[in-house]
Short mmCIF file of C-alpha atoms in Angstrom, two decimals:
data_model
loop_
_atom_site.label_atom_id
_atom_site.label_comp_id
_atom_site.label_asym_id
_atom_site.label_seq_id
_atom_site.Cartn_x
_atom_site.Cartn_y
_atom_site.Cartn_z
CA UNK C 1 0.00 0.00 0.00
CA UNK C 2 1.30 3.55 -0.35
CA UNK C 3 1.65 5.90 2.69
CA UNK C 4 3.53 8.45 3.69
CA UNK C 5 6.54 8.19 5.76
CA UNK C 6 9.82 9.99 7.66
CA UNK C 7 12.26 8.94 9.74
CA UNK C 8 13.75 11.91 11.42
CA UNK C 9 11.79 15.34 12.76
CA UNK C 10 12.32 18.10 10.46
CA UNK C 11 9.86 20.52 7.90
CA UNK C 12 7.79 19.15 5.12
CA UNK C 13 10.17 17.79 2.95
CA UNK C 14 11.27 14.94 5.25
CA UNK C 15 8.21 13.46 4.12
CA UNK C 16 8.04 11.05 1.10
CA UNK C 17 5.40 8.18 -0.16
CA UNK C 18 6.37 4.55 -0.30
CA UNK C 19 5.27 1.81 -0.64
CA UNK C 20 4.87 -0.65 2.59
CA UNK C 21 3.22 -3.71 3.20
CA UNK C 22 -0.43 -3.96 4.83
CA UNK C 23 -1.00 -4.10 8.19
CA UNK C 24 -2.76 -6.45 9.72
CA UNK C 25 -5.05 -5.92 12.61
CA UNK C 26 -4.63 -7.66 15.80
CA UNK C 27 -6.89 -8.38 18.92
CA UNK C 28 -9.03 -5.58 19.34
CA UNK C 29 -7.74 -3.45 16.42
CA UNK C 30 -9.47 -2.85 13.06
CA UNK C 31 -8.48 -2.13 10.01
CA UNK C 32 -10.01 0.85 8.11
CA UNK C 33 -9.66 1.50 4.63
CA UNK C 34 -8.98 5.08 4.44
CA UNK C 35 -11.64 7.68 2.69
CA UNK C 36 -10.10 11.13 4.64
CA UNK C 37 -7.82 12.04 7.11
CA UNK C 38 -8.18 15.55 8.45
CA UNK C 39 -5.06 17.64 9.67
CA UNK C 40 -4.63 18.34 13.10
CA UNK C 41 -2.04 20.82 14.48
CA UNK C 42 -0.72 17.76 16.38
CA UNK C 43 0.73 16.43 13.43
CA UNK C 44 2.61 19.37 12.52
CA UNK C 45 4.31 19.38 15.67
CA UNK C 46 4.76 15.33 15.73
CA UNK C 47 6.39 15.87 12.21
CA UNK C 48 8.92 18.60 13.79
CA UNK C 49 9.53 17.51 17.01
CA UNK C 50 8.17 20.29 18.80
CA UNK C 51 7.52 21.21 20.98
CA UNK C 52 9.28 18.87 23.18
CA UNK C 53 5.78 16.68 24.40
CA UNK C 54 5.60 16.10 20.93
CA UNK C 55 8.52 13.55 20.72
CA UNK C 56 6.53 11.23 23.61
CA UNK C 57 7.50 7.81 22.57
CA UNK C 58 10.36 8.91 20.07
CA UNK C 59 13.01 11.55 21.46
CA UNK C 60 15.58 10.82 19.02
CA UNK C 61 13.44 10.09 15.88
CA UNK C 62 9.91 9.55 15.06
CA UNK C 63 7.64 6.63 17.37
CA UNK C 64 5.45 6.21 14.15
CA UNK C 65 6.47 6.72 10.74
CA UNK C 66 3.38 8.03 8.95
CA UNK C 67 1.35 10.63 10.78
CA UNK C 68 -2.61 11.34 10.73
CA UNK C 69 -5.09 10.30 13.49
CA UNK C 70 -8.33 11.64 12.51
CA UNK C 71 -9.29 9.20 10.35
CA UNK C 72 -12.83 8.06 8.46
CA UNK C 73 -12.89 5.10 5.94
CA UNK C 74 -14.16 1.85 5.87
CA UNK C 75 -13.84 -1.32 7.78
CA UNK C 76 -11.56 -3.87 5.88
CA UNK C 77 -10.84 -6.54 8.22
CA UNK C 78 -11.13 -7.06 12.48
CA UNK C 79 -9.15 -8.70 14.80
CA UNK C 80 -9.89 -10.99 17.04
CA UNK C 81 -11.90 -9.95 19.66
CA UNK C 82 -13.55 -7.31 17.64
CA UNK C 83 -17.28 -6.91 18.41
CA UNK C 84 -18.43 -3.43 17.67
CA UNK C 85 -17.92 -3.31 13.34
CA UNK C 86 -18.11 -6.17 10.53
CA UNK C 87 -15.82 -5.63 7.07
CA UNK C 88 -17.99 -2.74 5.51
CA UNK C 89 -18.91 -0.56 8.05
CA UNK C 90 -18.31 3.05 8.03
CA UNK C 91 -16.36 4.01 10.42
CA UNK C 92 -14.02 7.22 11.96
CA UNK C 93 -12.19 7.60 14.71
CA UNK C 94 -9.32 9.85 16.68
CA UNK C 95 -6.33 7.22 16.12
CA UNK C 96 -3.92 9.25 18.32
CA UNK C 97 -1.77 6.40 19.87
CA UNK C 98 -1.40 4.72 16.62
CA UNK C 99 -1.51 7.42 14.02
CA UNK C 100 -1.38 5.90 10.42
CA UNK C 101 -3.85 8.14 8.78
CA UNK C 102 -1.94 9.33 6.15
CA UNK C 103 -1.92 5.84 4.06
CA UNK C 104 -3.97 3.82 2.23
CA UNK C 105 -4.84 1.15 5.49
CA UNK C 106 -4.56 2.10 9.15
CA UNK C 107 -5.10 -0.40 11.88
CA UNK C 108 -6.51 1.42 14.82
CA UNK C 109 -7.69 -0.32 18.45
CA UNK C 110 -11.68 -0.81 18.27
CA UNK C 111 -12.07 1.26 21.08
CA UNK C 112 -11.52 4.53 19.17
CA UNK C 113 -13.98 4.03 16.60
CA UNK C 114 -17.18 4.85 15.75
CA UNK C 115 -19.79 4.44 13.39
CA UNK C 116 -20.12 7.22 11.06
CA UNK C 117 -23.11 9.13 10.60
CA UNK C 118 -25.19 8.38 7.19
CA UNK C 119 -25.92 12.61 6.73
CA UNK C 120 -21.87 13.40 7.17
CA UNK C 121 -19.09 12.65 3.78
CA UNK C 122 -16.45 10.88 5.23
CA UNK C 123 -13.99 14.26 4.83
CA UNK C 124 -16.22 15.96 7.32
CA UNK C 125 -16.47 13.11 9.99
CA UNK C 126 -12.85 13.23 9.87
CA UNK C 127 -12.48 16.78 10.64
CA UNK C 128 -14.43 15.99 14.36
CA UNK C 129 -13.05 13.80 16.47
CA UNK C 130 -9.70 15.50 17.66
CA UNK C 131 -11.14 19.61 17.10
CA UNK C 132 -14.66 18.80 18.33
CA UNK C 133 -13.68 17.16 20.95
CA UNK C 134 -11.46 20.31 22.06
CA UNK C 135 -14.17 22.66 21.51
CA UNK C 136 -16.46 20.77 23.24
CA UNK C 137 -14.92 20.41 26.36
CA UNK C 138 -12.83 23.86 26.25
CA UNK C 139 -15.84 26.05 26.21
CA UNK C 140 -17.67 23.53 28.91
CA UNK C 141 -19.13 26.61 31.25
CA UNK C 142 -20.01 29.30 28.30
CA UNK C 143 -23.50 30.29 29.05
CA UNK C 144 -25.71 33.16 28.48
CA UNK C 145 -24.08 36.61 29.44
CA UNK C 146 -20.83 35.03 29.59
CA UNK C 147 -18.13 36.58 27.85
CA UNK C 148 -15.46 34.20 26.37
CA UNK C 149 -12.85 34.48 24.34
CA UNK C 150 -10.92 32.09 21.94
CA UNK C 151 -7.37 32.28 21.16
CA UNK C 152 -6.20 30.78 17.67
CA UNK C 153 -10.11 30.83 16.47
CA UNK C 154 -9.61 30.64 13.02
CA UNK C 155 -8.15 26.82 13.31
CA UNK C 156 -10.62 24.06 13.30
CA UNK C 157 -10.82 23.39 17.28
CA UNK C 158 -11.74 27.50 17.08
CA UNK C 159 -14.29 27.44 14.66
CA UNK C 160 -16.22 24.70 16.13
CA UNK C 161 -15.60 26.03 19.55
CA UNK C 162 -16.86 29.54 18.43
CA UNK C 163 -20.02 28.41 17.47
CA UNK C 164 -20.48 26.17 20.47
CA UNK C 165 -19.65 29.28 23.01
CA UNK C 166 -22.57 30.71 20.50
CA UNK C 167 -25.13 28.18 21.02
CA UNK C 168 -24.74 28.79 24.37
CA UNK C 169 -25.59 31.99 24.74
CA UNK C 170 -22.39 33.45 25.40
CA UNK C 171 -20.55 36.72 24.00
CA UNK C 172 -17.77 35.25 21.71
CA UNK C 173 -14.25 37.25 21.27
CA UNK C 174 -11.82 35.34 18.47
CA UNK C 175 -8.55 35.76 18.05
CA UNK C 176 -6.18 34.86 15.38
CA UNK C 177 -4.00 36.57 12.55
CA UNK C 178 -5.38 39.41 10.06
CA UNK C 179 -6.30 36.64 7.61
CA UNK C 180 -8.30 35.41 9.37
CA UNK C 181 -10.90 37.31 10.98
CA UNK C 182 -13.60 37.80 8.33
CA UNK C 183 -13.76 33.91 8.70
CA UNK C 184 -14.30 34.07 12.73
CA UNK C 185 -16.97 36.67 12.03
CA UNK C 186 -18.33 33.74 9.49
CA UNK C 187 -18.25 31.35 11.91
CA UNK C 188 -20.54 33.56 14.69
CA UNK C 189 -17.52 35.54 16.72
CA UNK C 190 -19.05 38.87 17.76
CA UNK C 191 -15.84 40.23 18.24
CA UNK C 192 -12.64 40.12 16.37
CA UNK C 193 -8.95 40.84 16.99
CA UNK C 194 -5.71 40.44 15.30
CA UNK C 195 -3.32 39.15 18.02
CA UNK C 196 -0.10 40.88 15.83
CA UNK C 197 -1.65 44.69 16.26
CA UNK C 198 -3.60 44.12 19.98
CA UNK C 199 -2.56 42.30 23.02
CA UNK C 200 -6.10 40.47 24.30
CA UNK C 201 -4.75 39.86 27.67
CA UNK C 202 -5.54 43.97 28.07
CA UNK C 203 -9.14 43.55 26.39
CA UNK C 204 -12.35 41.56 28.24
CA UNK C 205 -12.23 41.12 30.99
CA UNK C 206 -13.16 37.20 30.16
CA UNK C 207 -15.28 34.72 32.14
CA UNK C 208 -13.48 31.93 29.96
CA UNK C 209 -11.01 31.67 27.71
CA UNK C 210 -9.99 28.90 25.69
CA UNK C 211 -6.14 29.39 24.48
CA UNK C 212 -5.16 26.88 21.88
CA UNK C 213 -1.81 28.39 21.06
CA UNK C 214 -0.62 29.09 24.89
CA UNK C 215 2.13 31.34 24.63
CA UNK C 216 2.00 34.50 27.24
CA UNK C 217 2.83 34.94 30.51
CA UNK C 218 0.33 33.04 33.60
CA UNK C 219 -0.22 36.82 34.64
CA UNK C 220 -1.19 38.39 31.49
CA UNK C 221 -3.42 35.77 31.26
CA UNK C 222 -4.88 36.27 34.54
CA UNK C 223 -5.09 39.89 34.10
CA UNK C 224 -7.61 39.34 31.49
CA UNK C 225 -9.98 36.98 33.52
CA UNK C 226 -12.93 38.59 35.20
CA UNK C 227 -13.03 36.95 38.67
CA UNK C 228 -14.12 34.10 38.77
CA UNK C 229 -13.36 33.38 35.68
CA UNK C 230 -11.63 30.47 34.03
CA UNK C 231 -8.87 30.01 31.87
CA UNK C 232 -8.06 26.87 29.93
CA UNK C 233 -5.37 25.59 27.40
CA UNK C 234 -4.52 23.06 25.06
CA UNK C 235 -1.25 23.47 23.00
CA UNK C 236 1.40 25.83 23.13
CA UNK C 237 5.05 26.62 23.91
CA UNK C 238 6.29 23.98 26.95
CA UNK C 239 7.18 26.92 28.74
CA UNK C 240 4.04 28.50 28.59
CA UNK C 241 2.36 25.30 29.57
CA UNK C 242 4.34 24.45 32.52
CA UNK C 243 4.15 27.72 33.90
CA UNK C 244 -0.10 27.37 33.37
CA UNK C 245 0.54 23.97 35.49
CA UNK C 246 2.67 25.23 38.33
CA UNK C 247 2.64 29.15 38.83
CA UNK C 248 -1.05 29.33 37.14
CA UNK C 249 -2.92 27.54 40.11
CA UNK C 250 -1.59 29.27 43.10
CA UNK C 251 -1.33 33.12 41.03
CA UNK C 252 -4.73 32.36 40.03
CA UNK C 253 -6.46 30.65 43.19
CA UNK C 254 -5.16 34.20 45.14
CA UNK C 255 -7.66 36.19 43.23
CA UNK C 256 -10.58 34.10 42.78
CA UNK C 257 -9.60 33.02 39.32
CA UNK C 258 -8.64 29.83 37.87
CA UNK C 259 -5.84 29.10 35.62
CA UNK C 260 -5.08 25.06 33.94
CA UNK C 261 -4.28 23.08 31.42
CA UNK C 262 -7.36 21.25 29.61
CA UNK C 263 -7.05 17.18 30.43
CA UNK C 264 -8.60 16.40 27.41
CA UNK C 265 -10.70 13.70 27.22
CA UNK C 266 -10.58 11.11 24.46
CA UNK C 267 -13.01 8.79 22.29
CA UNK C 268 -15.98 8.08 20.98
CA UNK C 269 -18.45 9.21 23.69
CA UNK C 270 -16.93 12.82 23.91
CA UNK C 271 -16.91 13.60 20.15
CA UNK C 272 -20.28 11.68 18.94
CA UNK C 273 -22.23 14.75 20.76
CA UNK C 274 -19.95 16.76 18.01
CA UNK C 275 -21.44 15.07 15.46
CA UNK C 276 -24.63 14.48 15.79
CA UNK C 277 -24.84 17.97 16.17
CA UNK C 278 -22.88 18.24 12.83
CA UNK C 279 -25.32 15.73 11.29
CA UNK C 280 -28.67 17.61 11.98
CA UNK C 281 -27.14 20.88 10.69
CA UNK C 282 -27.19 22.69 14.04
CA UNK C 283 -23.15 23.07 13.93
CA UNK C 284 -20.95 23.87 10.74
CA UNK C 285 -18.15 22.11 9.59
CA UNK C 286 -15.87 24.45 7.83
CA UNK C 287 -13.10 22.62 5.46
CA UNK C 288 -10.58 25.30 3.84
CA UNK C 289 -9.01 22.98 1.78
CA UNK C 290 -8.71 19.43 0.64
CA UNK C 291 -5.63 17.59 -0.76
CA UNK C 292 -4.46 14.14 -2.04
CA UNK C 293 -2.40 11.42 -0.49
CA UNK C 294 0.75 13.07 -2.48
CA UNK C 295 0.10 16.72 -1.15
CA UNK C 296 0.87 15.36 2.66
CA UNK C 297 3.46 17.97 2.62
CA UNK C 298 1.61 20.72 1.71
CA UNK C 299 -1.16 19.94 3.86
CA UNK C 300 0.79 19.86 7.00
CA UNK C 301 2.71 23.29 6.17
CA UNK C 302 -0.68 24.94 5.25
CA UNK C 303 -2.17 23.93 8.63
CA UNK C 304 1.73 24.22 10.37
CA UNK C 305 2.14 27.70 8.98
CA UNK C 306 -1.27 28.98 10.46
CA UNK C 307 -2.92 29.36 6.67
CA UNK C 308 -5.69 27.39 7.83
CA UNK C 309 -9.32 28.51 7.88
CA UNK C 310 -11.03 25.95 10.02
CA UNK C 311 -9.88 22.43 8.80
CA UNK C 312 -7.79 20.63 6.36
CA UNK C 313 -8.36 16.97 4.80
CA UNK C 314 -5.90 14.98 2.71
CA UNK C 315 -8.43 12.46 0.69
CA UNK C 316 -6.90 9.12 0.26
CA UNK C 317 -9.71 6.65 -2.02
#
């Protein structure tokens, strides 16, 4: 089967299709036949190497060596053990552990699969699991009269997690680069602001916000919190991160405002709410751009580069 592969962390170009044989699935797994793989800012930074929790299995070179987790195809064979799916089901899943997307075939553990929903295409089933799942639990507390805000909105977790702060109720800020903020308007943002010409952490104040490219300092952050309110983040510099983790709680705690890192949780039962929501039309999927098997590459440094407007999908059959 072709799929694409690397060895060693690097840009784009340490990326290159070959052929490789099969997999096969084994107890529990499943293999899926792969329709669409969306792009997930996780890959970018698996491909890379960084930051540093991106290497998490692999420190010196790559623990899998062809990237993609959100995947959607069909069922070709099951292990032993498998109970849930029959060859011919349609199926998608968040494939994290195992990655593999980017192929032809991709065996992925039972467990992370789902069946997919008859009014979705495969490329927009594959765009949910990882973002929806994000947005879903990032803006968990946006209610009427809140005011949140949303940093790196024009991304896929932003766009869904715009208009889920919307349904809501609550008063949506996004923020991302120039490029992007017709497209946050788009997607329901009632406010707007281009992070390279205004510092947000001196706008709101915010009863949440949901920072999905963590990069300031704990007390700039905190500074733009209303008290009582809640930050949360998911992605981001290590520094930043750590500093959320340790310095966050205790700086935040002392002024009745609270300051962490987003455990996200994974699999089937936290992203199916995504998509049946998806399915009856009540939340948009927004898909910039699709690309083929051979445009890995380009895929990854469109979404990488921060070019994306909501989600990218490389279509594989």
């Amino acid at each position: 089967m072709r799929a694409v592969v690397y060895d060693r962390y690097g840009p784009p170009d340490v990326l290159r299709i070959e052929n490789v044989p099969k997999p096969s699935p084994a107890a529990r797994q499943v293999l899926v036949k792969i329709a669409a793989t969306s792009v997930n800012l996780s890959d970018w930074e698996t491909l890379r190497g960084s930051p540093l929790y991106s290497r998490v299995g692999g420190l010196r070179s790559p623990a899998r060596r062809t990237l993609g987790s959100d995947i959607a195809g069909w069922v070709d064979a099951v292990g032993p053990a498998v109970t849930r799916f029959r060859p011919g089901d349609e199926v998608y899943g968040d494939n994290l552990m195992l990655k593999g997307g980017f192929a032809e075939y991709a065996v992925a553990p039972e467990s992370v699969l789902t069946h997919k929903p008859a009014a979705l295409t495969f490329a927009e089933v594959s765009t949910i699991p990882q973002a929806g799942v994000i947005a879903w639990q990032g803006t968990d507390g946006a209610a009427a009269g809140k005011r949140v805000l949303i940093n790196g909105a024009g991304g896929g977790s932003g766009a869904f997690a715009i208009q889920l702060a919307k349904r809501l109720g609550a008063e949506v800020t996004g923020v991302d680069n120039a490029g992007k903020l017709d497209f946050m308007r788009s997607a329901g943002a009632d406010r707007v602001i281009d992070y390279r010409g205004q510092d947000f952490t001196r706008s709101g104040p915010y009863d949440l916000i949901l920072d999905l490219v963590a990069h300031r300092s704990v007390f700039a952050y905190r500074r733009a919190l209303a008290p009582g309110g809640r930050y949360r983040c998911v992605g981001g510099s290590v520094p930043a991160l750590l500093r959320v983790l340790t310095i966050g709680a205790a700086a935040g705690r002392l002024t009745r405002r609270r300051l962490g890192v987003l455990a996200v949780k994974e699999g089937p039962a936290h992203f199916e709410p995504v998509a049946g929501l998806c399915a009856t039309g009540d939340l948009a999927i927004h898909i910039d751009r699709s690309f083929t098997l051979d445009e890995v590459p380009e895929a990854l440094a469109h979404v990488g580069e921060g070019r994306a407007l909501g989600k990218v999908v490389v279509t594989v059959n």
